[in-house]
Amino acid sequence: MTDLAAPLRRAAPALLGYAAVRTLGLVVLAVWSAARGKSAHTLLTARWDALWYTRVADLGYGYEVRLPNGDVHSNLAFFPLLPWLERFMHAVSPLSYADGGLVVSLLASLAAAWGIFAVVEHVYGRRNQEGREARPRKGGGGRRVGVCAVLLWAVLPVGIVQSMAYSESLFTALAAWSLYAVLTGRWVTAGALALLAGLTRPVGLAVVAAVWVAGITSFTGLASRFTGFAPRTEASFVRDRSTAPAPGVRVWSRALGMVIAPLGAAGYVLWVGHRTGKGPLGYLDVQAGWRNGFDGGAAFARFVGEKFTSFPSALAGVGLIVGVGLVLWLYVVGVRQGQPLPLLVYTGVVTALALCASSYFGSKPRLLMPAFPLLLPLALALARLRTSRSAWVVAGVAVASAVYGAFWLNGSGPP
């Protein structure tokens, strides 16, 4: 507990700020929904994907809906970790499956905020690659940048999803802590968390890719040059040789982490293929029934182009182009600022899968939400402001995000 207390105290400002922002979002949602005669609780737990996760928890896999156009929506498209946790919460408490999912999401969102803080503080922290104390970077050091990154993640326009019975918060928590484990050389932990991320969402592939790239570069001796970190097993034990693992142990832990990382996603995909009788590609057929696929962004480009056929919708088209441009610009800035390679790989895969998939286009902002390293350039800029000015910026954006979230969920909402 003592080992946990110190990191928790360092993360406390970020977690308290995050809780305040999300509480504001929930209060605004409750007031807005009540004014429209709707239930905020229902919006958070019993619509869209939340219903599908609840059905998996309650009935297991095998439920499907056949649409008049021939499409088949199967619950095999939804990965199992969140339903498993909903079932566990229902078994050990009086909570319904839906309420269990809401509790899991709320707790996972705090874990995600803490993980984001840990990653960012490590990247912008006071220690250099050799583990010696270094002077703080301009902007107040890693702790201040970490707090800003967490607050920016909290005030995303679709941040209300972090408080829904969806899998985004759970996935982001697992991804962030896996990345932190990679950056600090805890290879088995990184692989285990990547395994769990792969059981949460299809984009778990991004976490696996980060673990593998970090592992390969460290095996080839390129870690300090390309990943922006020196693994804990290589550096931090220099100060305490009595606890340093033998070189063979370091190699085997790294290899073991890489081996177990893809087992979650691969295991579920192979199980779906076996259940459907269509082999290893069976999961792709399940996704095709939802009209989901990877086409390199062609469908999204056509969707944006169609917005320019009339004047009112052309404004939306311009907004989409600006939004995509902003995402790509933030990624390029992250590269130029020297973000560690595992973060760049993870962010790149998440972004590519979100923007280049042929899925429902209204879900793309939600699909991009786990790509929190995109926020690091903005967090660094925010950290360089005076505290009073940055507080006003965050407060203003938090209010706008809360209002938008309430408006969004009472309207079309996430798919």
Coordinates of C-alpha atoms in Angstrom, one line a residue:
M1 CA 0.0 0.0 0.0
T2 CA 2.9 2.3 0.7
D3 CA 4.2 1.8 -2.8
L4 CA 0.8 2.8 -4.2
A5 CA 0.3 5.8 -1.9
A6 CA 3.1 7.9 -3.3
P7 CA 2.1 7.6 -7.0
L8 CA -1.5 8.2 -6.0
R9 CA -0.6 11.4 -4.2
R10 CA 1.2 12.6 -7.2
A11 CA -1.7 11.9 -9.5
A12 CA -4.3 13.3 -7.0
P13 CA -4.6 16.7 -8.7
A14 CA -5.2 15.1 -12.1
L15 CA -7.8 12.6 -10.7
L16 CA -9.6 15.3 -8.7
G17 CA -9.7 17.6 -11.7
Y18 CA -10.9 14.7 -13.9
A19 CA -13.6 13.8 -11.4
A20 CA -14.8 17.4 -11.3
V21 CA -15.0 17.7 -15.0
R22 CA -16.9 14.4 -15.4
T23 CA -19.2 15.3 -12.5
L24 CA -20.1 18.6 -14.3
G25 CA -20.9 16.6 -17.4
L26 CA -23.2 14.2 -15.6
V27 CA -25.0 17.1 -13.7
V28 CA -25.6 19.0 -17.0
L29 CA -26.8 15.7 -18.6
A30 CA -29.2 15.1 -15.7
V31 CA -30.7 18.6 -15.9
W32 CA -30.9 18.6 -19.7
S33 CA -32.5 15.2 -19.8
A34 CA -35.0 16.0 -17.1
A35 CA -36.1 19.1 -19.0
R36 CA -36.7 16.9 -22.0
G37 CA -38.6 14.3 -20.0
K38 CA -35.8 11.7 -20.5
S39 CA -33.8 9.6 -18.1
A40 CA -30.1 10.3 -17.9
H41 CA -29.6 6.9 -16.4
T42 CA -31.2 5.2 -19.4
L43 CA -29.1 7.3 -21.8
L44 CA -25.9 6.2 -20.0
T45 CA -26.7 2.5 -19.5
A46 CA -29.4 1.3 -21.9
R47 CA -29.0 2.6 -25.4
W48 CA -26.8 1.8 -28.4
D49 CA -23.8 -0.4 -27.7
A50 CA -24.5 -0.5 -24.0
L51 CA -27.6 -2.6 -24.7
W52 CA -25.5 -5.1 -26.7
Y53 CA -22.9 -5.4 -24.0
T54 CA -25.7 -6.0 -21.5
R55 CA -27.3 -8.7 -23.7
V56 CA -23.9 -10.5 -23.9
A57 CA -23.6 -10.4 -20.1
D58 CA -27.1 -11.7 -19.6
L59 CA -27.7 -14.1 -22.4
G60 CA -24.2 -14.9 -23.7
Y61 CA -23.2 -14.9 -27.3
G62 CA -25.5 -15.9 -30.2
Y63 CA -28.0 -13.0 -30.2
E64 CA -28.5 -11.3 -33.6
V65 CA -30.8 -9.0 -35.4
R66 CA -31.6 -9.4 -39.1
L67 CA -32.5 -6.2 -40.8
P68 CA -34.8 -5.8 -43.9
N69 CA -31.8 -5.0 -46.1
G70 CA -30.2 -8.3 -45.3
D71 CA -27.6 -7.1 -42.8
V72 CA -27.1 -9.2 -39.8
H73 CA -26.1 -7.5 -36.5
S74 CA -24.6 -10.2 -34.3
N75 CA -23.4 -9.6 -30.7
L76 CA -20.2 -11.6 -31.7
A77 CA -18.9 -8.2 -32.9
F78 CA -18.6 -7.1 -29.2
F79 CA -15.5 -8.2 -27.4
P80 CA -16.1 -10.0 -24.1
L81 CA -14.1 -8.3 -21.2
L82 CA -16.7 -5.6 -20.4
P83 CA -19.6 -8.1 -20.4
W84 CA -17.6 -10.4 -18.2
L85 CA -17.1 -7.6 -15.7
E86 CA -20.8 -6.7 -15.9
R87 CA -21.6 -10.3 -15.1
F88 CA -19.1 -10.3 -12.2
M89 CA -20.6 -7.1 -10.8
H90 CA -24.1 -8.5 -11.0
A91 CA -23.0 -11.7 -9.2
V92 CA -21.3 -10.0 -6.3
S93 CA -23.7 -7.1 -5.8
P94 CA -27.4 -6.2 -6.2
L95 CA -26.5 -4.2 -9.4
S96 CA -28.2 -5.0 -12.7
Y97 CA -25.9 -5.9 -15.6
A98 CA -26.4 -2.4 -17.0
D99 CA -25.6 -0.7 -13.7
G100 CA -22.6 -3.0 -13.3
G101 CA -21.4 -1.8 -16.6
L102 CA -21.8 1.8 -15.6
V103 CA -19.8 1.2 -12.4
V104 CA -17.1 -0.5 -14.3
S105 CA -17.0 2.4 -16.8
L106 CA -16.8 5.0 -14.1
L107 CA -14.0 3.2 -12.2
A108 CA -12.2 2.4 -15.4
S109 CA -12.3 6.1 -16.4
L110 CA -10.5 7.0 -13.2
A111 CA -8.0 4.3 -13.9
A112 CA -7.6 5.6 -17.4
A113 CA -7.0 9.2 -16.1
W114 CA -4.4 7.9 -13.7
G115 CA -2.7 5.9 -16.5
I116 CA -2.6 8.9 -18.8
F117 CA -1.1 10.9 -16.0
A118 CA 1.5 8.2 -15.4
V119 CA 2.5 8.0 -19.0
V120 CA 2.7 11.8 -19.6
E121 CA 4.6 12.4 -16.3
H122 CA 7.1 9.7 -17.3
V123 CA 7.6 11.2 -20.8
Y124 CA 7.9 14.8 -19.6
G125 CA 9.3 14.0 -16.2
R126 CA 12.4 15.0 -14.3
R127 CA 14.4 11.8 -15.0
N128 CA 16.5 11.4 -18.1
Q129 CA 17.1 8.1 -19.9
E130 CA 19.9 7.1 -17.6
G131 CA 17.7 7.6 -14.5
R132 CA 19.6 10.6 -13.2
E133 CA 17.8 13.7 -12.0
A134 CA 17.4 16.2 -14.8
R135 CA 16.2 19.8 -14.8
P136 CA 12.4 20.1 -15.4
R137 CA 11.4 20.9 -19.0
K138 CA 9.9 24.2 -19.7
G139 CA 6.2 24.1 -18.7
G140 CA 6.6 23.0 -15.0
G141 CA 7.8 19.5 -15.4
G142 CA 6.1 16.2 -16.0
R143 CA 3.5 16.4 -13.2
R144 CA 2.0 19.6 -14.6
V145 CA 1.9 18.4 -18.1
G146 CA 0.3 15.1 -16.9
V147 CA -2.4 17.0 -15.1
C148 CA -3.1 19.1 -18.2
A149 CA -3.2 15.9 -20.4
V150 CA -5.8 14.3 -18.1
L151 CA -8.0 17.4 -18.1
L152 CA -7.9 17.7 -21.8
W153 CA -8.9 14.1 -22.2
A154 CA -11.8 14.8 -19.8
V155 CA -13.1 17.8 -21.7
L156 CA -13.1 16.1 -25.1
P157 CA -16.4 17.0 -26.9
V158 CA -17.4 13.3 -26.7
G159 CA -16.1 12.9 -23.2
I160 CA -19.5 11.9 -21.9
V161 CA -18.8 8.5 -23.4
Q162 CA -16.2 8.0 -20.6
S163 CA -19.2 7.9 -18.2
M164 CA -21.3 5.5 -20.2
A165 CA -21.6 1.8 -20.0
Y166 CA -19.3 1.5 -23.0
S167 CA -15.9 -0.1 -23.4
E168 CA -13.9 3.0 -24.3
S169 CA -12.9 3.9 -20.7
L170 CA -11.9 0.3 -19.9
F171 CA -9.9 0.0 -23.0
T172 CA -8.1 3.3 -22.5
A173 CA -7.2 2.4 -18.9
L174 CA -5.7 -0.9 -20.1
A175 CA -3.9 0.7 -23.0
A176 CA -2.5 3.6 -20.9
W177 CA -1.1 1.3 -18.2
S178 CA 0.3 -1.1 -20.8
L179 CA 2.1 1.7 -22.4
Y180 CA 3.4 2.9 -19.0
A181 CA 4.6 -0.6 -18.4
V182 CA 6.4 -0.6 -21.7
L183 CA 8.0 2.7 -21.1
T184 CA 9.3 1.5 -17.7
G185 CA 10.4 -1.9 -18.9
R186 CA 7.8 -4.0 -17.1
W187 CA 7.4 -6.4 -20.0
V188 CA 5.2 -9.1 -18.5
T189 CA 2.8 -6.5 -17.1
A190 CA 2.7 -4.7 -20.4
G191 CA 1.9 -8.0 -22.2
A192 CA -0.8 -9.0 -19.8
L193 CA -2.5 -5.6 -20.0
A194 CA -2.2 -5.8 -23.8
L195 CA -3.9 -9.2 -23.7
L196 CA -6.8 -7.7 -21.7
A197 CA -7.0 -4.7 -24.0
G198 CA -7.3 -7.2 -26.9
L199 CA -10.3 -8.8 -25.1
T200 CA -12.0 -5.3 -24.8
R201 CA -12.0 -3.8 -28.3
P202 CA -10.7 -4.7 -31.8
V203 CA -8.3 -1.8 -31.6
G204 CA -6.5 -3.7 -29.0
L205 CA -4.2 -4.4 -32.0
A206 CA -2.7 -1.0 -31.3
V207 CA -1.5 -1.9 -27.8
V208 CA -0.1 -5.2 -29.1
A209 CA 1.8 -3.3 -31.9
A210 CA 3.3 -0.9 -29.3
V211 CA 4.5 -3.8 -27.1
W212 CA 6.0 -5.6 -30.1
V213 CA 7.7 -2.5 -31.5
A214 CA 9.2 -1.7 -28.1
G215 CA 10.3 -5.2 -27.6
I216 CA 11.9 -5.6 -31.0
T217 CA 13.8 -2.3 -30.7
S218 CA 15.0 -3.2 -27.2
F219 CA 16.2 -6.6 -28.4
T220 CA 18.1 -4.9 -31.2
G221 CA 19.7 -2.3 -28.9
L222 CA 17.8 0.6 -30.5
A223 CA 15.6 1.4 -27.5
S224 CA 17.3 4.6 -26.3
R225 CA 17.5 5.9 -29.8
F226 CA 14.0 5.2 -31.1
T227 CA 11.7 4.7 -28.1
G228 CA 12.7 7.6 -26.0
F229 CA 13.2 5.5 -22.9
A230 CA 15.7 3.2 -21.3
P231 CA 13.9 0.1 -20.0
R232 CA 13.7 -0.2 -16.2
T233 CA 15.3 -3.6 -16.3
E234 CA 18.3 -2.0 -18.0
A235 CA 18.7 1.3 -16.1
S236 CA 16.9 1.7 -12.9
F237 CA 18.5 -1.3 -11.2
V238 CA 22.0 0.2 -11.6
R239 CA 21.4 2.0 -8.3
D240 CA 20.5 -1.3 -6.6
R241 CA 22.3 -4.2 -8.0
S242 CA 21.1 -6.5 -5.3
T243 CA 17.6 -6.5 -6.9
A244 CA 18.7 -6.5 -10.5
P245 CA 17.5 -9.5 -12.5
A246 CA 20.0 -11.6 -14.4
P247 CA 20.4 -10.7 -18.1
G248 CA 18.7 -14.0 -19.0
V249 CA 15.7 -13.1 -16.9
R250 CA 15.4 -9.7 -18.6
V251 CA 15.4 -11.3 -22.0
W252 CA 12.8 -13.9 -21.1
S253 CA 10.5 -11.4 -19.4
R254 CA 10.7 -9.2 -22.5
A255 CA 10.0 -12.2 -24.8
L256 CA 7.2 -13.4 -22.5
G257 CA 5.5 -10.0 -22.6
M258 CA 5.6 -10.0 -26.4
V259 CA 4.2 -13.6 -26.6
I260 CA 1.2 -13.0 -24.3
A261 CA 0.3 -9.5 -25.7
P262 CA -1.7 -10.7 -28.7
L263 CA -3.3 -13.7 -27.1
G264 CA -6.5 -11.9 -26.0
A265 CA -7.5 -10.5 -29.4
A266 CA -6.2 -13.6 -31.3
G267 CA -8.0 -15.9 -28.9
Y268 CA -11.4 -14.2 -29.3
V269 CA -11.1 -13.8 -33.1
L270 CA -10.3 -17.5 -33.5
W271 CA -13.1 -18.4 -31.1
V272 CA -15.6 -16.4 -33.2
G273 CA -14.3 -18.1 -36.4
H274 CA -14.7 -21.5 -34.8
R275 CA -18.2 -20.6 -33.5
T276 CA -19.4 -19.3 -36.9
G277 CA -17.7 -22.2 -38.8
K278 CA -15.9 -19.7 -41.1
G279 CA -12.4 -20.1 -39.8
P280 CA -9.9 -17.4 -38.8
L281 CA -11.7 -14.8 -41.0
G282 CA -15.1 -15.4 -39.4
Y283 CA -14.8 -12.3 -37.3
L284 CA -14.5 -10.2 -40.4
D285 CA -17.8 -11.6 -41.7
V286 CA -19.4 -10.7 -38.4
Q287 CA -18.2 -7.1 -38.8
A288 CA -19.3 -7.1 -42.4
G289 CA -22.8 -7.7 -41.2
W290 CA -22.5 -4.4 -39.4
R291 CA -21.1 -2.8 -42.6
N292 CA -17.8 -2.4 -40.8
G293 CA -14.5 -2.9 -42.6
F294 CA -11.2 -1.3 -43.5
D295 CA -11.1 0.4 -46.9
G296 CA -8.3 2.9 -46.4
G297 CA -10.7 5.8 -45.7
A298 CA -12.4 5.7 -49.1
A299 CA -15.9 5.5 -47.7
F300 CA -15.1 8.3 -45.2
A301 CA -13.7 10.4 -48.1
R302 CA -16.9 9.9 -50.1
F303 CA -19.0 10.8 -47.0
V304 CA -17.1 14.0 -46.6
G305 CA -17.3 14.8 -50.3
E306 CA -21.1 14.3 -50.3
K307 CA -21.4 17.1 -47.7
F308 CA -20.4 19.6 -50.4
T309 CA -23.4 19.0 -52.6
S310 CA -25.4 21.7 -50.8
F311 CA -24.5 24.8 -48.9
P312 CA -25.7 24.0 -45.3
S313 CA -24.1 20.6 -45.3
A314 CA -20.9 22.0 -46.9
L315 CA -20.2 23.7 -43.5
A316 CA -20.2 20.3 -41.9
G317 CA -17.8 19.0 -44.6
V318 CA -15.4 21.9 -43.9
G319 CA -15.6 21.0 -40.2
L320 CA -14.8 17.4 -40.9
I321 CA -11.8 18.3 -43.0
V322 CA -10.6 20.7 -40.3
G323 CA -11.1 18.0 -37.7
V324 CA -9.1 15.3 -39.6
G325 CA -6.4 17.9 -40.4
L326 CA -6.2 18.7 -36.7
V327 CA -5.8 15.1 -35.7
L328 CA -3.0 14.6 -38.3
W329 CA -1.3 17.8 -37.3
L330 CA -1.2 16.8 -33.7
Y331 CA 0.3 13.4 -34.6
V332 CA 3.0 15.1 -36.7
V333 CA 3.8 17.5 -33.8
G334 CA 4.1 14.5 -31.5
V335 CA 6.6 13.0 -33.9
R336 CA 8.6 16.3 -34.0
Q337 CA 8.5 16.6 -30.2
G338 CA 10.1 13.2 -29.9
Q339 CA 7.3 11.2 -28.3
P340 CA 8.5 7.7 -27.5
L341 CA 8.0 5.2 -30.4
P342 CA 5.6 3.0 -28.5
L343 CA 3.2 6.0 -28.1
L344 CA 3.6 6.9 -31.7
V345 CA 2.9 3.4 -32.9
Y346 CA -0.1 3.0 -30.6
T347 CA -1.6 6.4 -31.6
G348 CA -0.9 5.8 -35.3
V349 CA -2.8 2.4 -35.3
V350 CA -5.7 3.8 -33.3
T351 CA -6.0 6.8 -35.7
A352 CA -5.6 4.7 -38.8
L353 CA -8.3 2.2 -37.7
A354 CA -10.7 5.1 -36.8
L355 CA -10.3 7.2 -39.9
C356 CA -9.8 4.5 -42.4
A357 CA -12.7 2.2 -41.4
S358 CA -15.9 2.1 -43.3
S359 CA -18.0 2.0 -40.1
Y360 CA -20.7 4.5 -39.1
F361 CA -19.0 7.9 -39.5
G362 CA -20.7 9.5 -36.5
S363 CA -18.7 7.2 -34.3
K364 CA -15.2 8.3 -35.4
P365 CA -14.7 10.9 -32.7
R366 CA -15.6 8.2 -30.1
L367 CA -13.2 5.8 -31.8
L368 CA -10.4 8.4 -31.6
M369 CA -10.9 8.9 -27.9
P370 CA -8.4 6.3 -26.8
A371 CA -5.7 8.0 -28.8
F372 CA -4.8 10.2 -25.8
P373 CA -1.1 10.8 -26.9
L374 CA -2.6 13.1 -29.6
L375 CA -3.3 15.5 -26.7
L376 CA 0.3 15.7 -25.5
P377 CA 1.3 18.7 -27.6
L378 CA -1.8 20.6 -26.4
A379 CA -1.1 19.5 -22.8
L380 CA 2.5 20.9 -23.1
A381 CA 1.2 24.2 -24.4
L382 CA -1.4 24.4 -21.7
A383 CA 1.1 23.6 -19.0
R384 CA 3.2 26.6 -20.1
L385 CA 0.4 29.0 -19.4
R386 CA 0.0 30.6 -16.0
T387 CA -2.1 28.5 -13.7
S388 CA -5.0 31.0 -13.5
R389 CA -5.1 31.3 -17.3
S390 CA -5.0 27.5 -17.9
A391 CA -7.7 27.0 -15.2
W392 CA -10.0 29.4 -17.1
V393 CA -9.3 27.7 -20.4
V394 CA -10.1 24.2 -19.0
A395 CA -13.2 25.5 -17.2
G396 CA -14.6 27.1 -20.3
V397 CA -14.0 24.0 -22.4
A398 CA -15.4 21.8 -19.7
V399 CA -18.7 23.7 -19.7
A400 CA -18.9 23.6 -23.5
S401 CA -18.1 19.9 -23.4
A402 CA -20.8 19.2 -20.7
V403 CA -23.4 21.1 -22.7
Y404 CA -22.5 19.4 -26.0
G405 CA -22.5 15.9 -24.3
A406 CA -26.0 16.5 -22.9
F407 CA -27.2 17.8 -26.3
W408 CA -25.6 14.9 -28.1
L409 CA -26.9 12.1 -25.9
N410 CA -30.4 13.6 -25.9
G411 CA -30.2 13.6 -29.7
S412 CA -28.6 11.2 -32.1
G413 CA -25.9 10.2 -29.6
P414 CA -23.2 7.6 -30.2
P415 CA -23.9 4.6 -32.3

